[in-house]
Coordinates of C-alpha atoms (C1' of nucleotides) in Angstrom, one line a residue:
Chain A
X86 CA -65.3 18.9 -27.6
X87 CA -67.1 18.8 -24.3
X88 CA -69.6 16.1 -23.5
X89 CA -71.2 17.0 -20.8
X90 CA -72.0 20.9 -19.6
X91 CA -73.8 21.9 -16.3
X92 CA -75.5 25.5 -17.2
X93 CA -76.3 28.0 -13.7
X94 CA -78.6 30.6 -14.7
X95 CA -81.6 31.9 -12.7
X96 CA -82.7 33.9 -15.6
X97 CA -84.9 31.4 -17.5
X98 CA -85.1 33.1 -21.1
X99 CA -81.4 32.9 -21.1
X100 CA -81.0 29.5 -19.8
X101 CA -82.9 28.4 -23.0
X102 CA -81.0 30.2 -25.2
X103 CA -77.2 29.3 -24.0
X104 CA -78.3 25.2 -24.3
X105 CA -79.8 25.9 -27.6
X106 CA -76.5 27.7 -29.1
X107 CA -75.0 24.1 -27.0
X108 CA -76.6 22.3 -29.0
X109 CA -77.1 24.1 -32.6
X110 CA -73.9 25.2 -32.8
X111 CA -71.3 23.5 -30.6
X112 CA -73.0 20.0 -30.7
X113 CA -73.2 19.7 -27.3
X114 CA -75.8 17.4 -26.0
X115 CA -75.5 16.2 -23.0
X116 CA -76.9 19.4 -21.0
X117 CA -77.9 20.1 -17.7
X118 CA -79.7 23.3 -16.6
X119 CA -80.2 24.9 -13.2
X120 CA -82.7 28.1 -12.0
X121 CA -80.4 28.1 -8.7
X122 CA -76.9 27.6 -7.5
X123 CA -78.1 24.8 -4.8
X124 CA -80.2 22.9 -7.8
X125 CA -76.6 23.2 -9.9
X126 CA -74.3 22.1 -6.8
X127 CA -76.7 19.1 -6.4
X128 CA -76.9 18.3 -10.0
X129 CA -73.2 18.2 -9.7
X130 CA -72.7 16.0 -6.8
X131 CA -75.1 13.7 -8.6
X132 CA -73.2 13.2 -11.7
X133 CA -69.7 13.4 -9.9
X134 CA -70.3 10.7 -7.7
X135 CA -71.7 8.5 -10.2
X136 CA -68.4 8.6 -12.2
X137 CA -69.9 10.5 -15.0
X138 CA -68.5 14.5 -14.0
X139 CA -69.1 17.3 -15.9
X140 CA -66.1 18.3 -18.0
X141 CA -67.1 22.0 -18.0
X142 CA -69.8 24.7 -16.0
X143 CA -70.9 27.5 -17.2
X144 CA -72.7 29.7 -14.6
X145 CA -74.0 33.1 -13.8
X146 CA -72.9 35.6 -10.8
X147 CA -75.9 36.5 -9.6
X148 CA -78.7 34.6 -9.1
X149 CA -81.8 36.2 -7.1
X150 CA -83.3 34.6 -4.8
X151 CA -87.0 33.9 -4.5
X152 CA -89.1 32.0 -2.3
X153 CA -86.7 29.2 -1.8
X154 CA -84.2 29.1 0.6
X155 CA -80.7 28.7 -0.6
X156 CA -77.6 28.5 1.1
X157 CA -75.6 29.8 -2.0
X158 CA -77.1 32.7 -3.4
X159 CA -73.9 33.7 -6.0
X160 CA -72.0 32.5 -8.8
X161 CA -68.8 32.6 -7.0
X162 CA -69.5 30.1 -4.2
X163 CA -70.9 27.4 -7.0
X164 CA -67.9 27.8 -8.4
X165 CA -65.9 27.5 -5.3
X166 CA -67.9 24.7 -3.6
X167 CA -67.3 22.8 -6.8
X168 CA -63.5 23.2 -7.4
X169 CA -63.2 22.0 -4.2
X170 CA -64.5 18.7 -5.1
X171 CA -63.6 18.4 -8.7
X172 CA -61.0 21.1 -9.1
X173 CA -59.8 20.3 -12.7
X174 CA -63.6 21.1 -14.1
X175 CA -63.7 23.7 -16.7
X176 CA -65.2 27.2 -15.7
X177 CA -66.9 29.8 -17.7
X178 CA -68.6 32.8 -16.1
X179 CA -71.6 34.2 -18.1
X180 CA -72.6 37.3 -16.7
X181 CA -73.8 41.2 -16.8
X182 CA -70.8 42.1 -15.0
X183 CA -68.5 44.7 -17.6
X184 CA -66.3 46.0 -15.1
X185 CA -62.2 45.3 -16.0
X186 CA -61.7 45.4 -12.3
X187 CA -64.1 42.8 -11.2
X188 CA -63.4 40.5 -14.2
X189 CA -59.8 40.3 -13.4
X190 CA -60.7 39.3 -10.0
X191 CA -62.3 36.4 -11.2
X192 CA -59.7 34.8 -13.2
X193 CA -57.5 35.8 -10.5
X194 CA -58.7 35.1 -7.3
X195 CA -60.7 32.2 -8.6
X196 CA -59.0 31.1 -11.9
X197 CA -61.8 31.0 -13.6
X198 CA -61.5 29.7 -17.5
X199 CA -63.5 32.0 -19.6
X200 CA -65.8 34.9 -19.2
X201 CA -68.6 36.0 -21.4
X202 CA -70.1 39.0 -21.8
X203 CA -74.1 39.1 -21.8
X204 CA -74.3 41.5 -24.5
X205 CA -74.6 42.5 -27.9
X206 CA -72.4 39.4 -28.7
X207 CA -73.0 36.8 -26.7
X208 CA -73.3 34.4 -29.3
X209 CA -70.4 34.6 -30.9
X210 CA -68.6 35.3 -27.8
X211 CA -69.8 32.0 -26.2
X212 CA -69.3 29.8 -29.2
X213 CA -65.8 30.8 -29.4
X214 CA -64.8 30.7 -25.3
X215 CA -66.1 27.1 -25.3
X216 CA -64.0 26.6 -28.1
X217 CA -60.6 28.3 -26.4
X218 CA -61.5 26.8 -23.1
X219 CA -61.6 23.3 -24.6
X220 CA -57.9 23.7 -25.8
X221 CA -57.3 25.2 -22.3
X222 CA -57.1 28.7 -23.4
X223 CA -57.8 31.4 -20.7
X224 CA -60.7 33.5 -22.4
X225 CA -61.3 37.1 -21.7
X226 CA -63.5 39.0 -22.8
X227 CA -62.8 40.9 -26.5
X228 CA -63.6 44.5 -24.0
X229 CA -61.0 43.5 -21.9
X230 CA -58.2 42.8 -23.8
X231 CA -58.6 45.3 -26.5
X232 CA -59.0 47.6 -23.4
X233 CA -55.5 49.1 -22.5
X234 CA -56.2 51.0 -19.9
X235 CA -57.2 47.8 -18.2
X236 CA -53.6 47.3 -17.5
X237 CA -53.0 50.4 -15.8
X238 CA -55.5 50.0 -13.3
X239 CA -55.1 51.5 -10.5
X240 CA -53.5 49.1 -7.5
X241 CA -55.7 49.6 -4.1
X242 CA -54.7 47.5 -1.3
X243 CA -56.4 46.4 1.3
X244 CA -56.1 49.8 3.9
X245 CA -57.6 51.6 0.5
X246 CA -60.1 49.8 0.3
X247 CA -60.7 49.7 4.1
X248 CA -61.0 53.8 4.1
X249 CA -63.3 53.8 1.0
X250 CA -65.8 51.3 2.7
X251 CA -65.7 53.6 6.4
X252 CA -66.1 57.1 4.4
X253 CA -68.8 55.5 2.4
X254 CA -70.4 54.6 5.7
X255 CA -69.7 58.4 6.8
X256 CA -67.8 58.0 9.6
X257 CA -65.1 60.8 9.9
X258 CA -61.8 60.9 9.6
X259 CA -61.0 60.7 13.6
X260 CA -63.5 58.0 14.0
X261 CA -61.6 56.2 11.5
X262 CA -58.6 56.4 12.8
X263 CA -59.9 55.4 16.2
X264 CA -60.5 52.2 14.5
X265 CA -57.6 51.8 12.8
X266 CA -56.0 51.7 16.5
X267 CA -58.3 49.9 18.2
X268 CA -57.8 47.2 15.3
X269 CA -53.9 47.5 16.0
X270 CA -53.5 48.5 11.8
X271 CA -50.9 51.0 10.6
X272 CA -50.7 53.9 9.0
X273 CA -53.2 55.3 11.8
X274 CA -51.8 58.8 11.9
X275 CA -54.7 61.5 10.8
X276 CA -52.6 63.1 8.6
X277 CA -51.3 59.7 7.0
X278 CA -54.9 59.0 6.4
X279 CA -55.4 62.2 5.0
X280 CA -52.6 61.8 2.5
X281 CA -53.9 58.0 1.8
X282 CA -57.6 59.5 0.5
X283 CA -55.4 62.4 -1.3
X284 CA -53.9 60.0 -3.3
X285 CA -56.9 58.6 -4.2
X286 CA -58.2 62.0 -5.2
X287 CA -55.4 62.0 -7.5
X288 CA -55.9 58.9 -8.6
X289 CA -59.5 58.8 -9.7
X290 CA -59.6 62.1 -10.3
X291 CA -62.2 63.3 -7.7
X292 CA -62.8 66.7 -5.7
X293 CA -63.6 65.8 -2.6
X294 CA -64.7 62.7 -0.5
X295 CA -68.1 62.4 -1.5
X296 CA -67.3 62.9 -5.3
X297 CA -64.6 59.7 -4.7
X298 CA -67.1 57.7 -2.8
X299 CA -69.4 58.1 -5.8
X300 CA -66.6 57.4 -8.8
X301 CA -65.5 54.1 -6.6
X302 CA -69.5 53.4 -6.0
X303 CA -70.1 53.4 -10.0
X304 CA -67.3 51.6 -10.6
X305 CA -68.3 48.5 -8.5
X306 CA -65.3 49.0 -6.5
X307 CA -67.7 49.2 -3.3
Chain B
X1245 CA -104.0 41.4 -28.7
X1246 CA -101.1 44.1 -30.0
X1247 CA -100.5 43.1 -33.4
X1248 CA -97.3 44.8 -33.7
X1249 CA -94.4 45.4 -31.6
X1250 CA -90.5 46.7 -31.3
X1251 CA -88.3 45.2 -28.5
X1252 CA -85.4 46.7 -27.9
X1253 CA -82.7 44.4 -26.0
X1254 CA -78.8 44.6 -26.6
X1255 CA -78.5 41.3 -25.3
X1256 CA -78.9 38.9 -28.1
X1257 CA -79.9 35.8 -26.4
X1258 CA -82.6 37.2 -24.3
X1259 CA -83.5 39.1 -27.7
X1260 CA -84.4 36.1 -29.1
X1261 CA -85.6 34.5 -26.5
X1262 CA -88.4 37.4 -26.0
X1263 CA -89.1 37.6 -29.8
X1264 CA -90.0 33.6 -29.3
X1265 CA -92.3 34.3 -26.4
X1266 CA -93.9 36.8 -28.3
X1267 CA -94.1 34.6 -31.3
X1268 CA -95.5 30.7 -29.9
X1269 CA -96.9 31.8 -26.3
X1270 CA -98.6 35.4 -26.9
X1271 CA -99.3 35.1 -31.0
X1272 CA -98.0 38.6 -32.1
X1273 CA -95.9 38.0 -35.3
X1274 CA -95.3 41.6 -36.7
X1275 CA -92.1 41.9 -34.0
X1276 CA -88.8 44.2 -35.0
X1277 CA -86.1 43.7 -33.0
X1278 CA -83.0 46.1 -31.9
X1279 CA -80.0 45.3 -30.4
X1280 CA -79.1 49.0 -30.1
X1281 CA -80.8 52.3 -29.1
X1282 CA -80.6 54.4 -31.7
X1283 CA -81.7 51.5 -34.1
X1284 CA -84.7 51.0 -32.1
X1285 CA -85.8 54.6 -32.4
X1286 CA -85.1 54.3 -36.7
X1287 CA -87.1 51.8 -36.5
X1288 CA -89.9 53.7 -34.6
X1289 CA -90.0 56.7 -36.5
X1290 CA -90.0 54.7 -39.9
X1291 CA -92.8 52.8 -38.5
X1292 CA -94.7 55.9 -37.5
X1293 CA -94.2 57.7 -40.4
X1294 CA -95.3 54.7 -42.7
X1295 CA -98.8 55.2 -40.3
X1296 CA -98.3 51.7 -39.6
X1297 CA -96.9 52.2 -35.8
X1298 CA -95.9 50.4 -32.9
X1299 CA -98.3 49.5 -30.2
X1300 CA -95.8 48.3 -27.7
X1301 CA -92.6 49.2 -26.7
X1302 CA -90.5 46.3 -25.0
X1303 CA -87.2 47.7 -24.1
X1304 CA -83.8 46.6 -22.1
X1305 CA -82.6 50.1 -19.9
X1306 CA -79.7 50.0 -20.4
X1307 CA -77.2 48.9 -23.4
X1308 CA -73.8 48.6 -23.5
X1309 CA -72.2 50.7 -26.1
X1310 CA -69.6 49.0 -28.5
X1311 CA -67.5 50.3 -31.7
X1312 CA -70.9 52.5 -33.0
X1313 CA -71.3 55.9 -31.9
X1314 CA -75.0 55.9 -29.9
X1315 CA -76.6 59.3 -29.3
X1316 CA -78.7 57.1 -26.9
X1317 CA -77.2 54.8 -24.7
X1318 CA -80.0 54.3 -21.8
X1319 CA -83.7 52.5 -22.2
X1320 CA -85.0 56.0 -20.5
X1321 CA -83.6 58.0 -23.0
X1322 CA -85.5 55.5 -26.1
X1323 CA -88.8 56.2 -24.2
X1324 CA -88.3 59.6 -23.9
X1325 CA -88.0 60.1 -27.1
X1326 CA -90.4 57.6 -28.2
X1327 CA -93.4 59.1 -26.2
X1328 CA -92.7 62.4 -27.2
X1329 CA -94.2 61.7 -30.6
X1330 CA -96.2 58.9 -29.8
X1331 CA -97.2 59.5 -26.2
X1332 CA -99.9 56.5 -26.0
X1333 CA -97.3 53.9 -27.0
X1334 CA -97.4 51.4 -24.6
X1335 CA -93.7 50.6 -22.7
X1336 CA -92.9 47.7 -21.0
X1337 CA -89.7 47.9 -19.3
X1338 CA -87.5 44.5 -19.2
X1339 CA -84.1 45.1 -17.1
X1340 CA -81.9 43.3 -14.4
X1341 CA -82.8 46.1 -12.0
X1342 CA -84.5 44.6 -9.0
X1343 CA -84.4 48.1 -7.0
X1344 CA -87.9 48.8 -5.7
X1345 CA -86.9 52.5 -5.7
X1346 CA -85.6 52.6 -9.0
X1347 CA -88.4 50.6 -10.6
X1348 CA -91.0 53.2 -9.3
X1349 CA -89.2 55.9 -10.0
X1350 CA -90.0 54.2 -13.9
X1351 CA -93.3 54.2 -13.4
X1352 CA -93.8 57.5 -11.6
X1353 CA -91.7 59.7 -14.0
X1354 CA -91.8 58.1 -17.0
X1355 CA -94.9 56.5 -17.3
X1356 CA -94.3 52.9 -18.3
X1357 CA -97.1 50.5 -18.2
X1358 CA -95.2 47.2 -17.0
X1359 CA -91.9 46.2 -16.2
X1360 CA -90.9 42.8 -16.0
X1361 CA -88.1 41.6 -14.1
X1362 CA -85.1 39.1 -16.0
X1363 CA -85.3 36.3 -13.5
X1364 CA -86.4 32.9 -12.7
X1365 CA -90.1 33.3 -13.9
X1366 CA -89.3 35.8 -16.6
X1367 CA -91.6 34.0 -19.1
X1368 CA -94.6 33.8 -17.1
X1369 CA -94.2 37.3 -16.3
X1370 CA -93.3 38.5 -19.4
X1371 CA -96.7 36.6 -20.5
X1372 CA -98.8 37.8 -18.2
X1373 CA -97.4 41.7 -18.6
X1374 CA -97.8 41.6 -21.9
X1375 CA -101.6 40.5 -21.2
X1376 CA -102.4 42.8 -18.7
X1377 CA -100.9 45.8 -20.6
X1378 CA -102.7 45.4 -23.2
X1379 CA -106.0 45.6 -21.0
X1380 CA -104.6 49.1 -20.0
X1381 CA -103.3 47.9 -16.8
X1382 CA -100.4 49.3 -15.1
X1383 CA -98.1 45.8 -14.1
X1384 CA -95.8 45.8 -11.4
X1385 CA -93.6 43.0 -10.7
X1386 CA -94.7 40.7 -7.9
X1387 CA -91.6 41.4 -6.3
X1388 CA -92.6 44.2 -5.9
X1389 CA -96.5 44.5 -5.3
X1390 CA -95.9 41.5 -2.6
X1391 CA -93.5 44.3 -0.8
X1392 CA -95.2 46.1 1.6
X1393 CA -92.3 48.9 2.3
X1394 CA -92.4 50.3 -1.2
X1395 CA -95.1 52.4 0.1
X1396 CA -93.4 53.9 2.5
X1397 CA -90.6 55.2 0.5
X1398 CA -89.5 58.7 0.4
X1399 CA -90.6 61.0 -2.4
X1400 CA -87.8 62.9 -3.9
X1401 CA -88.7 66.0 -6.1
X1402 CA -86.1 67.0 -9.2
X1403 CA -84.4 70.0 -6.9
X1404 CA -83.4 66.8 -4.5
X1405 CA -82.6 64.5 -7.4
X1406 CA -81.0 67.5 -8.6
X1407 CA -79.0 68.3 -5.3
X1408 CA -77.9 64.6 -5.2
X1409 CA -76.8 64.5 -8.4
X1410 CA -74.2 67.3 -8.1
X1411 CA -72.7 66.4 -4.8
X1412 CA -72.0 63.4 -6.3
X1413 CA -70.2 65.0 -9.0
X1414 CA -68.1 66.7 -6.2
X1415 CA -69.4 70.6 -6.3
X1416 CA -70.0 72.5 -3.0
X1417 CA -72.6 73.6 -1.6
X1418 CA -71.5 77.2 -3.0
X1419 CA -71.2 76.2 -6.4
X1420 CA -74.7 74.3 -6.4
X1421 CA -75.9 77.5 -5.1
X1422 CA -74.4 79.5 -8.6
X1423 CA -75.5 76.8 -10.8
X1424 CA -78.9 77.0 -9.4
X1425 CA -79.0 80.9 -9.5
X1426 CA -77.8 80.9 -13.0
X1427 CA -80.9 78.3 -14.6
X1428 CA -83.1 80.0 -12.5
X1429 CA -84.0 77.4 -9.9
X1430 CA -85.5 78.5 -6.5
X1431 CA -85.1 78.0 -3.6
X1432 CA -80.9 78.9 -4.2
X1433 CA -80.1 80.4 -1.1
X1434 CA -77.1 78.6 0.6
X1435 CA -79.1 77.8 4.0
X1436 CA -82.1 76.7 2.2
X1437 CA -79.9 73.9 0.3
X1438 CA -78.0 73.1 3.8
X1439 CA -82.0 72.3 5.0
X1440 CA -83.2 70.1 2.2
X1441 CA -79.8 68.8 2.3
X1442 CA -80.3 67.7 6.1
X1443 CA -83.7 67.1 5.4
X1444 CA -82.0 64.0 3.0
X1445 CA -80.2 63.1 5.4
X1446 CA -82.7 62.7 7.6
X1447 CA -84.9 60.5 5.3
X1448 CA -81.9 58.2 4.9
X1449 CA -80.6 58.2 8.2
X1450 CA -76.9 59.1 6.5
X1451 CA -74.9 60.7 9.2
X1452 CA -73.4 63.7 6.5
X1453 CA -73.1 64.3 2.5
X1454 CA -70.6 61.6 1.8
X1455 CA -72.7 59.0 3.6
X1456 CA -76.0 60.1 2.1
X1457 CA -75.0 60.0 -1.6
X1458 CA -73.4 56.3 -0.6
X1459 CA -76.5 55.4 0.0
X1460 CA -78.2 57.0 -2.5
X1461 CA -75.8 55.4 -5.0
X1462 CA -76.6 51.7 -3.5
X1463 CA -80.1 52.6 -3.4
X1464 CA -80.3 52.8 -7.4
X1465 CA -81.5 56.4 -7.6
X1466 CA -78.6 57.9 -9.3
Chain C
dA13 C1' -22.8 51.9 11.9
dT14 C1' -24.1 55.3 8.6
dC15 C1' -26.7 57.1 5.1
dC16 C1' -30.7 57.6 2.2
dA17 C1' -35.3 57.5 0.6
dA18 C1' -39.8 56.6 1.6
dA19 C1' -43.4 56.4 4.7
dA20 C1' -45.7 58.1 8.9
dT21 C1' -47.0 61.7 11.7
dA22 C1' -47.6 66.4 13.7
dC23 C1' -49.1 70.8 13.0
dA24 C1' -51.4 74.7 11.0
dG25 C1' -54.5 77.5 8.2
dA26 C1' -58.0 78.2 4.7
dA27 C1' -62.2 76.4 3.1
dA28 C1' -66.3 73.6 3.5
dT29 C1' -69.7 71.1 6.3
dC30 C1' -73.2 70.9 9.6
dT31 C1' -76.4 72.7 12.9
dG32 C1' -79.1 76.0 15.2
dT33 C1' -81.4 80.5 15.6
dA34 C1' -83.5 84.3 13.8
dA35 C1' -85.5 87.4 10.4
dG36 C1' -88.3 88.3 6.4
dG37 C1' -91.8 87.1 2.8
dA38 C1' -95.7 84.4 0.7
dC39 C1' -100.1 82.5 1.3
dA40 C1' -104.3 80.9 3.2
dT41 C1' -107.8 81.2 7.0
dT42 C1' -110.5 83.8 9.8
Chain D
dA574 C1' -106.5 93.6 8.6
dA575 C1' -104.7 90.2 11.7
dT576 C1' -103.0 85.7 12.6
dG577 C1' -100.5 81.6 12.0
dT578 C1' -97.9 78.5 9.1
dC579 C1' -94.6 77.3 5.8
dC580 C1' -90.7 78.4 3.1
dT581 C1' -86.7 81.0 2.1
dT582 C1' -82.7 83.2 3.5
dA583 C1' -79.0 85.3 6.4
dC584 C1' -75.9 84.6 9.9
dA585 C1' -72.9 82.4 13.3
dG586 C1' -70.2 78.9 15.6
dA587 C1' -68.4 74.3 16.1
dT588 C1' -66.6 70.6 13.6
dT589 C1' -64.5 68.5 9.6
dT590 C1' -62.2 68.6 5.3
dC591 C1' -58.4 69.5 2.6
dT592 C1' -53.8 71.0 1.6
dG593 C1' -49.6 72.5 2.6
dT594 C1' -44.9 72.2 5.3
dA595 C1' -41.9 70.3 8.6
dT596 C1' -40.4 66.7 11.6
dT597 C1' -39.8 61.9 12.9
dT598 C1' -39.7 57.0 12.0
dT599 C1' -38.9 53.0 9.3
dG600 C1' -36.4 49.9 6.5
dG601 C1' -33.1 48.8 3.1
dA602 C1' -28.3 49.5 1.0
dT603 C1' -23.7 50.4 1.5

DNA sequence: ATCCAAAATACAGAAATCTGTAAGGACATT
DNA sequence: AATGTCCTTACAGATTTCTGTATTTTGGAT
């Protein structure tokens, strides 16, 4: 099993309770905590440069910022800033986040190890992704894979996602487009745009503009 | 000091975590615990019928619904229904949501005494809510009190909440105008929506409909 | 080079949005 | 009773949205 675990997690009543389950129930004990992403990235480069590295962190997305100035202010650059030094470490994600969408991202884009649910579960769930993730298992949440429709997700590239952000800032149509050719991107016909949001109507099932901007806005797409 | 008390928090390890507070740092003992809705409110009707009731109320808002069936799958909903047979029940809110607007919306509308904020200094604040609660104060994060804008924000009756709520859901203007006719809601004529509906966006400085319920959506409000 | 299918675009018309003006009613003050 | 203010509503016109159809362009396969 692991030896040595760095825990990220700004939310102090939590903190406590992931090293305790650590230590009661994995037998974990060599543990270090952190209230903020620069305190973990330090704690780190502390043990990494003395030869004794962390084999595994397990760390929060969002951590809110108080008084304290901090040059990281989310999970995801911890985790980047980190893999960039040590890139073989072990990565579990422990957060609110239960969006598919978002989820997938990060084992995707950042190939992360594990991610755990804060939920009804936690416990369970935690034990058993340190477990998988120590025999190099990808762990995904039991939502996620039990969730089929999680594989027909719809695709949005990046001109999607592009004309959701500029309706969402209300700028119309033609004022759109006008950017899209002043950024020298194609499709930037009105009527290609037009058919572009259409699809998206038909895709996530909404009405009208506003009714998409608000399906995409609840489901963290934006 | 409150001598008994329900907490109501899907999220296990933060569930124990404020059960231990509670327990070695405040002194209450006579603590139930629910990890869903709908068990939290058995649990207060049992209570209440036994004449041996809650005092205080310590609830998550919202819970993530697994494999049971919940008739209640908000925090608002529990108090709701909580204060409407026990309206001097004290509430202290406990949730992620760091929204100025949406946290005094909570204590505007629905009453609640405190609401603590899951963060760095949860325990102390926790602590010190539970405290001043019980004193019949009314305690806002210091996020919060610190903030000087959350004065100045914009006071939205129900028709406006109302308004936004179904042009997110996609209707026009016309169909507002029937469903307003038919539950007997005045004003209903067409212009008189267009007006509070520019009115909106005037307040939020949205440039039209999709923009404003963007914004509204980011905001926290629906 | 030719053909085909998919994508991009133009165009058009019905519906909806947004904005302004004006008319009518409710209500309080004088 | 008269006045003024606020709110509601009707109406109108310019703009935008949304949905079709038709035409052009693109890119790959033969």
């Amino acid at each position: 099993m692991f030896t040595k675990v760095l825990v990220a997690e700004d939310y102090e009543i939590a903190n406590q309770g992931i090293i305790r389950i650590l230590n009661d129930q994995i037998g974990i004990h060599n543990i270090q905590e952190a209230k903020y992403c620069d305190d973990a990235y330090l704690k780190f480069r502390k043990a990494y440069n003395d030869n004794d590295a962390f084999e595994l962190l397990i760390t929060d997305l969002s951590f809110k910022q108080d008084h304290k100035v901090q040059t990281r202010t989310s999970g995801i650059e911890l985790i980047q800033d980190i893999r960039s030094i040590q890139p073989d470490i072990k990565v579990i994600v422990y957060s609110q986040e239960n969006r598919p969408d978002k989820i997938n991202m990060l084992f995707e884009k950042y190939h992360i190890n594990g991610y755990v649910c804060k939920g009804q579960n936690a416990i369970k769930e935690l034990i058993s992704c340190v477990n998988g993730v120590y025999q190099n298992q990808k762990i995904v949440p039991p939502e996620l894979s039990n969730n089929p429709d999680s594989g027909s997700m719809i695709h949005l590239d990046d001109l999607d996602m592009l004309l959701l952000e500029e309706l969402s800032y209300g700028y119309t149509k033609k004022e759109i487009r006008l950017k899209l050719i002043e950024q020298n991107i194609t499709p930037n016909g009105e009527s290609s745009i037009d058919k572009r949001v259409s699809r998206l109507f038909d895709n996530f099932k909404a009405k009208n503009t506003t009714h998409l901007v608000a399906i995409v806005k609840d489901l963290g797409l934006l």
